[in-house]
Amino acid sequence: MLSPNRRSRVRSLLAALLLLAAPAQAQDLLIRNARLLDGTGAPPREHVSILIRDGHIAAIGQMADAPNLLTLDVAGASVLPGLIDSHVHLSIVPGSAIRKDPPEAIREQRLRQLRAYLACGVTTVLDAGIEPAIARELRAALAGGAVGPTALFLGPPLFAPEGYGSFGRAVGTPEQVRAQFDVLQSLGAIGVKVMLESGWSPFGSLTRHSAEIRRVIVEEAARRKLPIYVHATSEPDYEEALDLGAHAIMHGLLYRDAKLSREFLARMKKSGAYQVSTLSVMDALRIEFEPERLDDPITQIAVPARQLATARDPRSGRIHAESRVATAAGWLPPLARRAAAAYNFSNRAISEAVASARRALAAEHRAGVPIVVGSDSGNESIVPYLFHGLTTLREIELLGGAGLSPAEAIDAATRTPARMLGRSGEIGTVEPGKRADLMIVRGDPLKDLRALRDVVWTVKDGVAHTPAEWMAR
């Protein structure tokens, strides 16, 4: 006779085989023997069953086996809400500019990247800047059966002529602003992203929107009921973001030794604006000096071999660094650009920038500013390290080192972004009536956030698969 533990493993294996063979559509499913972290702030509940019908959570509690219902016994694994990443770039393939990937390879990798989010337990993403044609292409692929998270879009950002931006056309007149808002509405964008970037480098300031253009942006956003998401990376730009009535600031501080004043922290808290973290923007660059970070199992499953090869190549970091300096200061002679890249993108400089960003985020957290996980995955095609899906998990770990408890860091990737996105009635917690978007991990993430890397199953709209199975789809 099989022992109880052996019977549990056999049931899990049979469920895995049935789910892998099943079509990628919502099925009625009973998850048993779960350790439930429901995301509401309630303590964990042991030996819980979750009944899923028609892609939604129908009931939670103690339930008997149902002979005709597909059952997944998770044997005490932790079940929590599917993760939400509120700053990604689905159109961008990490390192593709270094490899000079052809268009067909980029298109194939974009679809694979969608699956990588599910492999890492991420069931909803907010794309923070994308070309309209690619947004439509990805949305059509998902609607046509491609596997991926729920994808929300901000569309192409509004940036000033000669200013910091991409994914669209610069706006320098009221008419251009209104035309851009028309594009956003045609895409079904859930908000508008505005670039307020005075410059992340020491080589000069970037052009920003005039007072008139900022006024028109505020008026159009209000008229069309689109919340304003602001790209900003310094306190002066943060202040202007709040002047615009920002719903969220999409980056943490990126400068070394940058600090936030008490006055700003009080104003940010009072405004109700959300802070999207993006600590990974600088932290991921440390992979050049810590290539062992690429060795864990979930990385091997979720990241394509070609992207891993680029990230492991020591030349990639230098190519990226020199490209960044050339963009900011192309007037420098080549030797000076190489020296500036070596200094500004050294292991020490990057580590100092990460530490500054963490301190600033910790100060915001202490002040009561709502923190939201955003990885900036993709970022730019010249960056080889910001992998889709995997970087979300790293971003949560970084929040754990920035003054947030494990429960608070998980909240920043579940309940808080659901509220920011206006989706609290659908996602963010595990409760009856909500979408069956779940992450199931083997260990206890409330003790160690790295347990989130040990994904056993991800459930998306009632469909459950292991990370390897999602990637195989």
Short mmCIF file of C-alpha atoms in Angstrom, two decimals:
data_model
loop_
_atom_site.label_atom_id
_atom_site.label_comp_id
_atom_site.label_asym_id
_atom_site.label_seq_id
_atom_site.Cartn_x
_atom_site.Cartn_y
_atom_site.Cartn_z
CA MET A 1 0.00 0.00 0.00
CA LEU A 2 1.27 3.46 -0.86
CA SER A 3 2.08 5.85 1.98
CA PRO A 4 0.05 9.12 2.14
CA ASN A 5 3.04 11.12 0.86
CA ARG A 6 3.58 8.66 -1.98
CA ARG A 7 -0.11 8.76 -2.91
CA SER A 8 0.06 12.57 -2.95
CA ARG A 9 3.03 12.52 -5.32
CA VAL A 10 1.29 10.04 -7.60
CA ARG A 11 -1.86 12.19 -7.71
CA SER A 12 0.24 15.26 -8.54
CA LEU A 13 2.02 13.37 -11.34
CA LEU A 14 -1.26 12.16 -12.82
CA ALA A 15 -2.68 15.69 -12.66
CA ALA A 16 0.43 17.00 -14.41
CA LEU A 17 0.03 14.53 -17.26
CA LEU A 18 -3.67 15.36 -17.65
CA LEU A 19 -3.06 19.10 -17.62
CA LEU A 20 -0.22 18.91 -20.13
CA ALA A 21 -2.40 16.93 -22.51
CA ALA A 22 -5.34 19.27 -22.06
CA PRO A 23 -6.11 22.17 -24.41
CA ALA A 24 -5.02 25.65 -23.31
CA GLN A 25 -8.44 26.71 -22.10
CA ALA A 26 -10.03 27.12 -18.71
CA GLN A 27 -11.04 23.87 -17.02
CA ASP A 28 -12.78 23.13 -13.78
CA LEU A 29 -10.03 22.27 -11.33
CA LEU A 30 -9.71 21.46 -7.64
CA ILE A 31 -6.42 22.38 -5.98
CA ARG A 32 -5.96 20.46 -2.73
CA ASN A 33 -3.60 20.56 0.27
CA ALA A 34 -2.47 24.12 -0.40
CA ARG A 35 -0.77 26.48 2.01
CA LEU A 36 -2.71 29.58 1.02
CA LEU A 37 -1.17 33.06 1.11
CA ASP A 38 -4.23 34.86 -0.22
CA GLY A 39 -2.69 38.35 -0.43
CA THR A 40 -5.37 40.01 1.69
CA GLY A 41 -3.10 40.40 4.71
CA ALA A 42 -4.61 37.37 6.44
CA PRO A 43 -2.19 34.80 7.92
CA PRO A 44 -1.38 31.69 5.87
CA ARG A 45 -3.98 28.91 5.90
CA GLU A 46 -2.91 25.27 5.81
CA HIS A 47 -4.53 22.30 4.02
CA VAL A 48 -6.82 24.50 1.94
CA SER A 49 -8.69 23.53 -1.21
CA ILE A 50 -9.39 25.96 -4.05
CA LEU A 51 -12.19 25.21 -6.50
CA ILE A 52 -11.84 26.77 -9.95
CA ARG A 53 -14.72 26.96 -12.42
CA ASP A 54 -14.77 28.73 -15.78
CA GLY A 55 -11.39 30.33 -15.14
CA HIS A 56 -12.45 31.92 -11.84
CA ILE A 57 -12.14 30.99 -8.18
CA ALA A 58 -15.45 29.49 -7.16
CA ALA A 59 -14.75 28.51 -3.55
CA ILE A 60 -11.96 28.26 -0.97
CA GLY A 61 -11.98 26.02 2.11
CA GLN A 62 -12.11 22.39 3.12
CA MET A 63 -13.64 20.30 0.34
CA ALA A 64 -14.05 16.62 -0.33
CA ASP A 65 -12.67 15.01 -3.46
CA ALA A 66 -14.90 15.30 -6.51
CA PRO A 67 -14.59 12.11 -8.61
CA ASN A 68 -15.34 13.79 -11.93
CA LEU A 69 -13.23 16.88 -11.31
CA LEU A 70 -9.60 17.30 -12.31
CA THR A 71 -7.68 17.48 -9.01
CA LEU A 72 -4.22 18.85 -8.37
CA ASP A 73 -2.75 17.90 -4.99
CA VAL A 74 0.03 20.42 -4.31
CA ALA A 75 1.20 18.61 -1.15
CA GLY A 76 1.52 21.66 1.08
CA ALA A 77 3.08 23.99 -1.48
CA SER A 78 2.42 27.73 -1.09
CA VAL A 79 -0.33 29.17 -3.28
CA LEU A 80 -0.39 32.95 -3.76
CA PRO A 81 -1.87 35.41 -6.26
CA GLY A 82 -0.32 35.51 -9.70
CA LEU A 83 2.36 38.18 -9.79
CA ILE A 84 1.91 41.56 -11.50
CA ASP A 85 4.82 43.42 -13.14
CA SER A 86 3.89 47.06 -13.73
CA HIS A 87 6.80 48.11 -15.93
CA VAL A 88 7.85 45.89 -18.84
CA HIS A 89 8.65 46.35 -22.52
CA LEU A 90 7.23 43.38 -24.41
CA SER A 91 8.56 44.54 -27.77
CA ILE A 92 12.21 44.48 -26.69
CA VAL A 93 14.39 41.37 -26.82
CA PRO A 94 17.33 41.56 -24.38
CA GLY A 95 20.66 41.84 -26.17
CA SER A 96 19.15 41.74 -29.66
CA ALA A 97 21.07 44.86 -30.73
CA ILE A 98 24.34 43.22 -29.65
CA ARG A 99 23.56 40.03 -31.57
CA LYS A 100 21.99 41.93 -34.48
CA ASP A 101 19.01 39.56 -34.43
CA PRO A 102 17.02 39.56 -37.69
CA PRO A 103 13.32 40.57 -37.58
CA GLU A 104 12.03 37.00 -37.71
CA ALA A 105 14.18 36.01 -34.69
CA ILE A 106 12.92 39.02 -32.76
CA ARG A 107 9.29 38.14 -33.50
CA GLU A 108 9.84 34.54 -32.37
CA GLN A 109 11.54 35.66 -29.15
CA ARG A 110 8.74 38.12 -28.36
CA LEU A 111 6.25 35.26 -28.28
CA ARG A 112 8.62 33.14 -26.20
CA GLN A 113 9.02 36.01 -23.75
CA LEU A 114 5.27 36.02 -23.14
CA ARG A 115 5.48 32.38 -22.05
CA ALA A 116 8.46 33.19 -19.80
CA TYR A 117 6.26 35.42 -17.65
CA LEU A 118 3.93 32.51 -16.92
CA ALA A 119 6.88 30.22 -16.25
CA CYS A 120 7.95 32.68 -13.54
CA GLY A 121 4.49 33.05 -11.99
CA VAL A 122 3.76 36.46 -13.55
CA THR A 123 0.18 36.51 -14.82
CA THR A 124 -0.37 40.24 -15.53
CA VAL A 125 2.00 42.84 -17.00
CA LEU A 126 1.82 46.54 -17.81
CA ASP A 127 3.80 47.46 -20.91
CA ALA A 128 5.20 50.93 -20.24
CA GLY A 129 6.19 51.89 -23.79
CA ILE A 130 5.62 50.18 -27.11
CA GLU A 131 5.13 50.93 -30.78
CA PRO A 132 1.43 50.78 -31.75
CA ALA A 133 1.96 48.22 -34.51
CA ILE A 134 3.77 45.81 -32.17
CA ALA A 135 1.17 46.29 -29.44
CA ARG A 136 -1.55 45.33 -31.92
CA GLU A 137 0.49 42.37 -33.14
CA LEU A 138 1.03 41.01 -29.61
CA ARG A 139 -2.57 41.60 -28.60
CA ALA A 140 -3.76 39.73 -31.71
CA ALA A 141 -1.38 36.86 -30.96
CA LEU A 142 -2.70 36.53 -27.40
CA ALA A 143 -6.30 36.74 -28.59
CA GLY A 144 -5.53 34.07 -31.20
CA GLY A 145 -4.23 31.53 -28.70
CA ALA A 146 -0.63 32.52 -27.97
CA VAL A 147 0.32 31.76 -24.37
CA GLY A 148 1.14 34.68 -22.09
CA PRO A 149 0.07 36.93 -19.25
CA THR A 150 -2.75 39.43 -19.35
CA ALA A 151 -1.07 42.33 -21.16
CA LEU A 152 -2.06 45.94 -20.45
CA PHE A 153 -0.53 48.82 -22.42
CA LEU A 154 0.37 52.48 -21.99
CA GLY A 155 1.28 52.71 -25.67
CA PRO A 156 3.91 55.09 -27.06
CA PRO A 157 5.04 57.69 -24.48
CA LEU A 158 4.74 61.44 -24.89
CA PHE A 159 8.22 62.96 -25.10
CA ALA A 160 9.57 66.35 -26.09
CA PRO A 161 11.45 67.04 -29.35
CA GLU A 162 15.15 66.34 -28.69
CA GLY A 163 14.12 64.89 -25.34
CA TYR A 164 14.41 61.44 -23.81
CA GLY A 165 12.07 58.95 -25.42
CA SER A 166 11.33 56.33 -27.99
CA PHE A 167 8.38 54.22 -29.19
CA GLY A 168 6.62 56.91 -31.17
CA ARG A 169 6.85 60.52 -32.28
CA ALA A 170 7.85 63.53 -30.19
CA VAL A 171 5.07 65.97 -29.30
CA GLY A 172 5.87 69.66 -29.56
CA THR A 173 2.47 71.21 -30.29
CA PRO A 174 -1.00 70.85 -28.73
CA GLU A 175 -2.22 69.27 -31.96
CA GLN A 176 0.49 66.61 -31.76
CA VAL A 177 -0.44 65.87 -28.15
CA ARG A 178 -4.10 65.38 -29.06
CA ALA A 179 -3.17 63.17 -32.01
CA GLN A 180 -1.05 61.01 -29.72
CA PHE A 181 -3.95 60.65 -27.31
CA ASP A 182 -6.06 59.47 -30.26
CA VAL A 183 -3.48 56.74 -30.88
CA LEU A 184 -3.58 55.70 -27.23
CA GLN A 185 -7.35 55.40 -27.25
CA SER A 186 -7.28 53.37 -30.46
CA LEU A 187 -4.92 50.93 -28.70
CA GLY A 188 -7.11 50.65 -25.63
CA ALA A 189 -4.31 52.05 -23.46
CA ILE A 190 -5.12 52.13 -19.76
CA GLY A 191 -3.12 55.32 -19.19
CA VAL A 192 -0.68 57.76 -20.74
CA LYS A 193 3.06 57.75 -20.11
CA VAL A 194 4.81 61.11 -20.04
CA MET A 195 8.60 61.44 -20.17
CA LEU A 196 10.06 63.98 -17.73
CA GLU A 197 13.75 63.20 -17.91
CA SER A 198 16.25 65.98 -17.34
CA GLY A 199 19.14 63.59 -17.88
CA TRP A 200 20.58 60.49 -16.24
CA SER A 201 24.15 61.28 -17.29
CA PRO A 202 26.63 63.99 -16.24
CA PHE A 203 26.91 65.23 -19.83
CA GLY A 204 24.05 67.70 -19.95
CA SER A 205 20.31 68.18 -19.60
CA LEU A 206 17.65 66.88 -21.94
CA THR A 207 14.81 68.90 -23.42
CA ARG A 208 11.48 68.48 -21.63
CA HIS A 209 7.90 69.48 -22.30
CA SER A 210 7.06 73.19 -22.16
CA ALA A 211 4.55 74.53 -19.65
CA GLU A 212 1.95 74.80 -22.42
CA ILE A 213 2.42 71.19 -23.53
CA ARG A 214 2.24 69.96 -19.94
CA ARG A 215 -1.05 71.85 -19.52
CA VAL A 216 -2.51 70.25 -22.66
CA ILE A 217 -1.38 66.80 -21.51
CA VAL A 218 -3.17 67.24 -18.18
CA GLU A 219 -6.33 68.48 -19.89
CA GLU A 220 -6.43 65.67 -22.45
CA ALA A 221 -5.68 63.01 -19.85
CA ALA A 222 -8.54 64.25 -17.69
CA ARG A 223 -10.93 64.53 -20.65
CA ARG A 224 -10.18 60.99 -21.79
CA LYS A 225 -10.02 59.55 -18.27
CA LEU A 226 -6.47 58.23 -18.70
CA PRO A 227 -4.28 58.30 -15.58
CA ILE A 228 -0.80 59.77 -16.04
CA TYR A 229 2.24 57.52 -15.57
CA VAL A 230 5.48 59.50 -15.50
CA HIS A 231 9.01 58.47 -16.43
CA ALA A 232 11.23 60.38 -13.99
CA THR A 233 14.47 59.48 -12.21
CA SER A 234 15.37 62.44 -9.97
CA GLU A 235 13.64 64.50 -7.30
CA PRO A 236 13.24 67.64 -9.46
CA ASP A 237 11.54 65.54 -12.13
CA TYR A 238 9.48 63.78 -9.45
CA GLU A 239 8.22 67.21 -8.33
CA GLU A 240 7.11 68.03 -11.88
CA ALA A 241 5.46 64.62 -12.10
CA LEU A 242 3.35 65.46 -9.05
CA ASP A 243 2.55 68.85 -10.63
CA LEU A 244 1.04 66.86 -13.51
CA GLY A 245 -1.09 64.88 -11.08
CA ALA A 246 0.88 61.68 -11.67
CA HIS A 247 -0.95 58.46 -10.88
CA ALA A 248 2.42 56.69 -10.72
CA ILE A 249 6.12 57.48 -11.06
CA MET A 250 7.61 54.73 -13.19
CA HIS A 251 11.22 54.67 -11.94
CA GLY A 252 13.13 54.82 -8.71
CA LEU A 253 16.17 57.08 -8.44
CA LEU A 254 18.96 56.03 -10.80
CA TYR A 255 21.74 58.38 -9.70
CA ARG A 256 24.56 57.52 -7.33
CA ASP A 257 24.26 59.31 -3.97
CA ALA A 258 20.77 60.57 -4.87
CA LYS A 259 18.45 61.27 -1.95
CA LEU A 260 14.85 62.34 -1.44
CA SER A 261 14.06 65.29 0.80
CA ARG A 262 11.59 65.13 3.68
CA GLU A 263 9.47 67.74 1.95
CA PHE A 264 9.17 65.67 -1.19
CA LEU A 265 8.40 62.46 0.72
CA ALA A 266 5.58 64.23 2.56
CA ARG A 267 4.21 65.59 -0.72
CA MET A 268 4.45 62.21 -2.45
CA LYS A 269 2.59 60.51 0.38
CA LYS A 270 -0.14 63.17 0.37
CA SER A 271 -0.56 62.93 -3.41
CA GLY A 272 -1.46 59.25 -3.32
CA ALA A 273 0.83 58.55 -6.28
CA TYR A 274 2.36 55.09 -6.62
CA GLN A 275 6.11 54.49 -6.87
CA VAL A 276 7.10 51.82 -9.38
CA SER A 277 10.42 50.35 -8.26
CA THR A 278 12.70 49.38 -11.25
CA LEU A 279 15.68 48.62 -9.01
CA SER A 280 16.69 46.04 -11.62
CA VAL A 281 17.63 48.73 -14.13
CA MET A 282 20.99 49.05 -12.40
CA ASP A 283 21.11 45.76 -10.46
CA ALA A 284 20.89 43.65 -13.62
CA LEU A 285 24.11 45.24 -14.89
CA ARG A 286 25.95 43.47 -12.07
CA ILE A 287 25.45 40.19 -13.94
CA GLU A 288 28.53 41.18 -15.96
CA PHE A 289 30.52 40.81 -12.73
CA GLU A 290 28.38 38.03 -11.18
CA PRO A 291 27.66 35.60 -14.05
CA GLU A 292 26.83 32.86 -11.54
CA ARG A 293 23.45 34.56 -11.16
CA LEU A 294 22.52 32.95 -14.49
CA ASP A 295 22.92 29.40 -13.19
CA ASP A 296 19.72 28.77 -11.20
CA PRO A 297 17.09 26.35 -12.61
CA ILE A 298 14.31 28.86 -13.36
CA THR A 299 16.77 30.94 -15.40
CA GLN A 300 17.65 27.91 -17.50
CA ILE A 301 13.96 27.23 -18.15
CA ALA A 302 12.70 30.76 -18.82
CA VAL A 303 15.59 32.45 -20.66
CA PRO A 304 16.50 31.44 -24.24
CA ALA A 305 19.96 29.97 -24.74
CA ARG A 306 20.95 32.75 -27.15
CA GLN A 307 20.10 35.43 -24.58
CA LEU A 308 22.03 33.57 -21.86
CA ALA A 309 25.05 33.31 -24.17
CA THR A 310 24.98 37.07 -24.80
CA ALA A 311 24.70 37.80 -21.08
CA ARG A 312 27.63 35.50 -20.29
CA ASP A 313 29.88 37.11 -22.91
CA PRO A 314 32.13 39.61 -21.08
CA ARG A 315 32.15 41.83 -24.18
CA SER A 316 28.41 42.49 -23.89
CA GLY A 317 28.73 44.69 -20.81
CA ARG A 318 31.35 46.87 -22.47
CA ILE A 319 29.30 47.18 -25.67
CA HIS A 320 26.31 48.29 -23.61
CA ALA A 321 28.32 50.74 -21.48
CA GLU A 322 30.06 52.39 -24.44
CA SER A 323 26.77 52.64 -26.32
CA ARG A 324 25.16 54.46 -23.38
CA VAL A 325 28.02 56.93 -23.14
CA ALA A 326 28.04 57.47 -26.90
CA THR A 327 24.30 58.24 -26.80
CA ALA A 328 24.76 60.77 -24.00
CA ALA A 329 28.03 62.29 -25.19
CA GLY A 330 28.73 61.40 -28.78
CA TRP A 331 30.96 64.48 -29.05
CA LEU A 332 33.59 62.79 -26.86
CA PRO A 333 36.50 61.16 -28.74
CA PRO A 334 36.43 57.33 -28.70
CA LEU A 335 39.18 56.98 -26.07
CA ALA A 336 37.36 59.34 -23.70
CA ARG A 337 34.06 57.50 -24.27
CA ARG A 338 35.70 54.20 -23.36
CA ALA A 339 37.17 55.73 -20.20
CA ALA A 340 33.80 57.23 -19.22
CA ALA A 341 32.10 53.86 -19.81
CA ALA A 342 34.68 52.03 -17.69
CA TYR A 343 34.19 54.52 -14.84
CA ASN A 344 30.40 54.96 -14.91
CA PHE A 345 29.61 51.28 -15.48
CA SER A 346 32.19 49.69 -13.20
CA ASN A 347 31.07 47.15 -10.61
CA ARG A 348 31.63 49.72 -7.88
CA ALA A 349 29.64 52.46 -9.63
CA ILE A 350 26.74 50.12 -10.39
CA SER A 351 26.69 48.79 -6.82
CA GLU A 352 26.62 52.33 -5.46
CA ALA A 353 23.72 53.25 -7.74
CA VAL A 354 21.75 50.19 -6.62
CA ALA A 355 22.41 51.05 -2.97
CA SER A 356 21.25 54.66 -3.50
CA ALA A 357 18.09 53.50 -5.26
CA ARG A 358 17.34 51.06 -2.45
CA ARG A 359 17.78 53.75 0.21
CA ALA A 360 15.45 56.12 -1.64
CA LEU A 361 12.82 53.43 -2.06
CA ALA A 362 13.12 52.51 1.62
CA ALA A 363 12.56 56.17 2.53
CA GLU A 364 9.42 56.26 0.40
CA HIS A 365 8.18 53.05 1.99
CA ARG A 366 8.74 54.43 5.51
CA ALA A 367 6.87 57.58 4.50
CA GLY A 368 3.86 55.51 3.47
CA VAL A 369 4.19 55.81 -0.32
CA PRO A 370 2.63 52.75 -2.01
CA ILE A 371 5.38 50.72 -3.71
CA VAL A 372 4.69 48.70 -6.87
CA VAL A 373 6.95 46.12 -8.51
CA GLY A 374 8.19 47.11 -11.95
CA SER A 375 11.23 45.39 -13.46
CA ASP A 376 11.68 47.41 -16.69
CA SER A 377 12.26 44.04 -18.36
CA GLY A 378 13.49 44.52 -21.90
CA ASN A 379 14.43 48.18 -21.30
CA GLU A 380 16.60 48.64 -24.41
CA SER A 381 17.79 46.09 -26.94
CA ILE A 382 21.43 46.98 -26.20
CA VAL A 383 20.94 45.77 -22.58
CA PRO A 384 21.60 42.01 -22.40
CA TYR A 385 20.46 41.27 -18.82
CA LEU A 386 16.86 42.42 -18.23
CA PHE A 387 15.17 39.11 -19.04
CA HIS A 388 11.39 38.89 -19.24
CA GLY A 389 9.76 37.05 -16.35
CA LEU A 390 12.92 36.28 -14.44
CA THR A 391 13.69 39.94 -13.70
CA THR A 392 10.30 40.30 -12.00
CA LEU A 393 11.38 37.71 -9.43
CA ARG A 394 14.67 39.53 -8.91
CA GLU A 395 12.86 42.84 -8.47
CA ILE A 396 10.79 41.40 -5.62
CA GLU A 397 13.97 40.13 -3.96
CA LEU A 398 15.52 43.59 -4.26
CA LEU A 399 12.50 45.12 -2.50
CA GLY A 400 13.19 42.71 0.35
CA GLY A 401 16.58 44.39 0.68
CA ALA A 402 15.07 47.87 0.57
CA GLY A 403 13.19 47.84 3.84
CA LEU A 404 10.11 45.87 2.83
CA SER A 405 9.24 42.68 4.67
CA PRO A 406 8.69 39.58 2.50
CA ALA A 407 4.92 40.02 2.89
CA GLU A 408 5.18 43.70 1.87
CA ALA A 409 7.39 42.86 -1.12
CA ILE A 410 4.85 40.27 -2.32
CA ASP A 411 2.05 42.77 -1.74
CA ALA A 412 3.94 45.17 -4.05
CA ALA A 413 3.63 42.54 -6.80
CA THR A 414 0.01 41.54 -6.15
CA ARG A 415 -2.58 43.58 -4.24
CA THR A 416 -1.02 47.05 -4.55
CA PRO A 417 -0.52 47.01 -8.36
CA ALA A 418 -4.01 45.54 -8.80
CA ARG A 419 -5.30 48.65 -7.03
CA MET A 420 -3.06 50.95 -9.10
CA LEU A 421 -4.28 49.37 -12.34
CA GLY A 422 -7.93 49.51 -11.32
CA ARG A 423 -8.16 45.70 -11.37
CA SER A 424 -8.72 44.94 -7.68
CA GLY A 425 -12.01 43.23 -8.46
CA GLU A 426 -10.25 40.76 -10.79
CA ILE A 427 -6.71 40.04 -9.58
CA GLY A 428 -4.22 40.72 -6.80
CA THR A 429 -5.68 38.42 -4.12
CA VAL A 430 -6.96 34.86 -3.97
CA GLU A 431 -10.68 35.23 -3.27
CA PRO A 432 -13.90 33.75 -4.65
CA GLY A 433 -15.08 35.49 -7.81
CA LYS A 434 -11.62 36.61 -8.91
CA ARG A 435 -9.72 35.32 -11.89
CA ALA A 436 -7.93 32.04 -11.27
CA ASP A 437 -4.43 33.52 -11.70
CA LEU A 438 -2.23 31.76 -9.16
CA MET A 439 1.43 31.08 -8.44
CA ILE A 440 2.36 27.86 -6.62
CA VAL A 441 5.85 27.59 -5.11
CA ARG A 442 7.48 24.83 -3.13
CA GLY A 443 8.86 26.79 -0.18
CA ASP A 444 7.73 29.65 2.05
CA PRO A 445 8.26 33.09 0.45
CA LEU A 446 7.28 34.78 3.72
CA LYS A 447 10.55 33.46 5.16
CA ASP A 448 12.73 33.78 2.06
CA LEU A 449 11.69 35.64 -1.10
CA ARG A 450 13.98 33.42 -3.15
CA ALA A 451 11.34 30.72 -2.68
CA LEU A 452 9.48 32.50 -5.49
CA ARG A 453 12.09 31.10 -7.88
CA ASP A 454 10.96 27.56 -7.08
CA VAL A 455 7.76 27.70 -9.12
CA VAL A 456 5.92 24.39 -9.20
CA TRP A 457 2.82 25.51 -11.09
CA THR A 458 1.39 28.71 -12.53
CA VAL A 459 -2.37 28.87 -13.02
CA LYS A 460 -3.56 31.36 -15.65
CA ASP A 461 -7.31 31.81 -16.13
CA GLY A 462 -7.84 28.35 -14.62
CA VAL A 463 -5.19 26.57 -16.72
CA ALA A 464 -2.33 25.07 -14.68
CA HIS A 465 1.14 24.11 -15.94
CA THR A 466 4.68 23.77 -14.65
CA PRO A 467 7.26 26.32 -15.85
CA ALA A 468 8.70 23.86 -18.37
CA GLU A 469 5.22 23.06 -19.68
CA TRP A 470 4.35 26.75 -20.15
CA MET A 471 7.59 27.23 -22.10
CA ALA A 472 6.81 24.16 -24.25
CA ARG A 473 3.43 25.65 -25.19
#
